[in-house]
Amino acid sequence: MSRLVQIVADYGPGDLAHAELIQRLELAAPDCVVHLTPVATGDTLAAGFCVARLALGEGPPDRIVAHDVGAPDAPGDPLWAGRSRGGVWIVGPDSGYSWSFAVDALIALRRLDVTSGGSPLRPREGLPVAVGHMHRRHPHALCGEVPRACVPRLPERVVAYVDAAGDITTTIAELPGALGSRVQVRIGDVSAPATLARLGRPVAEGELVVAAGEPACPFAAISLGGGSAAERFARPRPGTSIRLRPARLASASRARKL
């Protein structure tokens, strides 16, 4: 039976890096089915969010989720492997926030016997080898344990990921008020009123909502009924700061300025 390998990378179909990755994975793990999710160049925050959703959500328990975002600092840098409580393996380099969303849900985080390898022109050749080792359960693949403190903590109250529909996932863990209350949302230089809501409730045309997270993704998301929240906030990039204020406080502040 084929094994699912999910790759999160800052390249995609049409790039030579993507074609070379697929070729090498065919050699390292020929009986695997590979799916690739692209993120912006060097965007380890969005990559980390995608890795966590793919590895910690529902899916085949024996799948492998690998990430390949940003060139490694040096061709000899070790790759890491982490195992979720559900048995999913995550493989990838120590790169920015790529591990930050998932690290607390892992029961193991180890160095691999494979480095990033490659050359200045092809610095990412080690990842397919690492995936192959995990796929074949290579007996010497896992080396020393990686201290959790090596993984950077997520920045608070920033944009984490923007999907194709324009919904914005944040790193906001708690809503600043009761469901149904109004807030003023500021992302970067753009501000707009919104309603705090439970995840999955119907959103009226033109209504901006900040929805509470769920166990699989405990962070709040911002969406616009019938439109794109990302467009409403001038297409913010991951890492852009977010501020939520109760509407009454925002109104009082504006009144004082007048």
Coordinates of C-alpha atoms in Angstrom, one line a residue, residues 2-3 5 22-34 132 135-136:
S2 CA 1.2 3.5 -0.9
R3 CA 2.3 5.8 1.9
V5 CA 4.1 12.0 2.1
I22 CA 10.0 14.5 -6.8
Q23 CA 12.8 12.7 -8.7
R24 CA 14.8 12.1 -5.5
L25 CA 11.8 11.0 -3.5
E26 CA 11.0 8.5 -6.3
L27 CA 14.5 7.0 -5.6
A28 CA 14.3 7.3 -1.8
A29 CA 10.7 6.2 -1.3
P30 CA 9.4 4.8 -4.7
D31 CA 6.1 3.5 -3.2
C32 CA 5.0 6.8 -1.7
V33 CA 2.4 9.2 -2.9
V34 CA 3.7 12.8 -2.7
G132 CA 13.4 7.6 2.7
H135 CA 9.7 5.5 5.4
R136 CA 11.9 2.4 5.6

